[in-house]
Amino acid sequence: MLTSKNCQGEKIQYLQQLILRLIGLIYAFAFSSWYYQIPALYAKSGLMPISKIEWYDVTKMPTLLQIYKNESALTVITIVGTLIGLLAFASSKFIKWYTFFILWVLYLSLYTVGQDFSQFQWDIMLLETGFICIIFSITPIVGRELLRWLAFRLYFSSGLVKLLSQCDTWWNLTALHHHFASQCIPHFLSWWAHQLPSELKKLMVAANFYVLIFGAIYFYFPRRFMRIFGFILQFIMQIGIILTGNYNFFNLLSIVLTMVVLDDHFIYKYFPSKVKDFIKMPKTIEEFDQKENKRIYKYSEIAICLYMTGVLIYNFFPYESIMQGKKLPFTVQDIGKYFLTEDNFTYFLLYVLTFFFFYITYFNLQNASAQSTMAAITQTLIKIVVFITMFSMSNLTFQQGIGIRQINSPIIPQQYLQQVQTYTYPFHLFNSYGLFRKMTGVNGRPELIFEGSDDGKKWLEYHFHYKPGKINEISPFVVPHQPRLDWQLWFASLQENPSDLYLIHLVYKMLDGQNIDDYVSSNPFQNKPPKYIRINKYLYYFTNVTEMIQTGNFWQRIWKSAYLPPIQLQDSQLQGIKQNYGFESAANKSKEKPTQLPLWTLIVSVIIYAFY
């Protein structure tokens, strides 16, 4: 049973429940997305079979699959993870520390054996968030501050690394001129966002820096309304990313993580009634009704927020930079001077620690009426030790991620932290973040087009389920699902030559006449495999509105290079790779797809059980 806790003078009983239940839902999204991709990726006939993994000691490779090393165990993990995640979401009686411990262990087991298809920041972010949620379900005060610190690191790092990378598109505010088309799986709204006026897209980039860097700092402002304003900024940005991109559960997780700066009073006043009914919040709470501020105070707070926003954007991203393309009025050295100097960084870290120490000590002692003072002090000390340990470890990876060479660690010496980091790395408890350090696709979106031929003259294209291919088609909106093969092919297109085993295996499957329906939406050689396969790299560009109306095409493309020259099944190098890695031949298996238990029937059963 969740107990009411005060944190920073704010009640978070219902906030805690809402965050934990939403984390359960996100776990369910993540596990169910994996579930449908296991046969294509990890089965005996998959691109990277579990049975062919090189296994290490459990301390270096922590996964339950150490017990049963096959895809059936992997399928069970995704099913159990989906069910437990849904139970945690559907009913508060499943909000227990061991529920989130099980979810964390299951996702760690999945991530560890995911190989090329699990190397994404949102996977390790879910692991770190999930582990903190174990603590959050036990001690809301410590868990809340660890989640706040994680949210700050995520956003602040993501903003800072873009500038530190010295990528021209970030510094001249033209990143969004390329981003909507060059992101992994752009959809219909991405095309429309690309059509926005140039000046508006520049302003959006400037706003992005403001929200990521200064909005994250607002999480630690003493005034409650500024912390809430920080949440509103991040929420608006994340909704914009969801509407114009296909980033699976990442943005949903980011929103839930940012909710940690809210409180029960905010939920009571501003959340929809269905949400409050969902967490069984009373319709009337006299304590909150009495806290209603006068309108003049509300308007004053709003005016202050808007004024600060305008001043900061105007000073850091002036009119001349946005409208006339002039250079920003600061340099990389200025960023280092104001944000990354040893003194400034140490002061901020000490402020964060003080922010935590004051409130945990005050509220633990204030709420200790049912126990002795010594017991309250003991509990407080334990919580402080837990927070300091996790804060110091995550601070190490945080500073490493933004390129600080001389690590500032106010309490625990760096050498001890690095020793712990070595042992805990396989568990991904402490991570660094920073997406899109440098903008891709500046000169056109690179895209790999697989082609087959019977005679080496007439070539027919394969098209995949999600990634761009046909110029008159646009990718679907698939949030919160992540089609991991299509994502990896996007990364492969950034290379000059094929070097990934899964890609070579896919080419082999095409030449060998195996069932590839899980990978492609159109197979021009359904009845008979081609004699040759080649991969060409094209540069794709979004059309404008006029071109779209005239041609019906979302894309234009030009040929760039031969990524993989024409290759036959009998190619000696391909056969050598086949022998080394044990690719299965079509002659040794059926073309029938492996059957899976329909997950939706289990989901319905869980929901019925939880509610009735």
Coordinates of C-alpha atoms in Angstrom, one line a residue, residues 35 123 151 166 203 223 343 498 590:
Y35 CA 8.1 -9.9 -28.7
D123 CA 17.1 1.0 -23.7
A151 CA 15.8 14.0 -15.8
Q166 CA 30.6 22.2 -32.9
L203 CA 13.5 29.6 -33.9
R223 CA 10.3 28.2 -6.3
D343 CA 34.3 25.8 -9.5
P498 CA 28.8 -3.1 -45.2
S590 CA 11.0 -24.9 -44.2

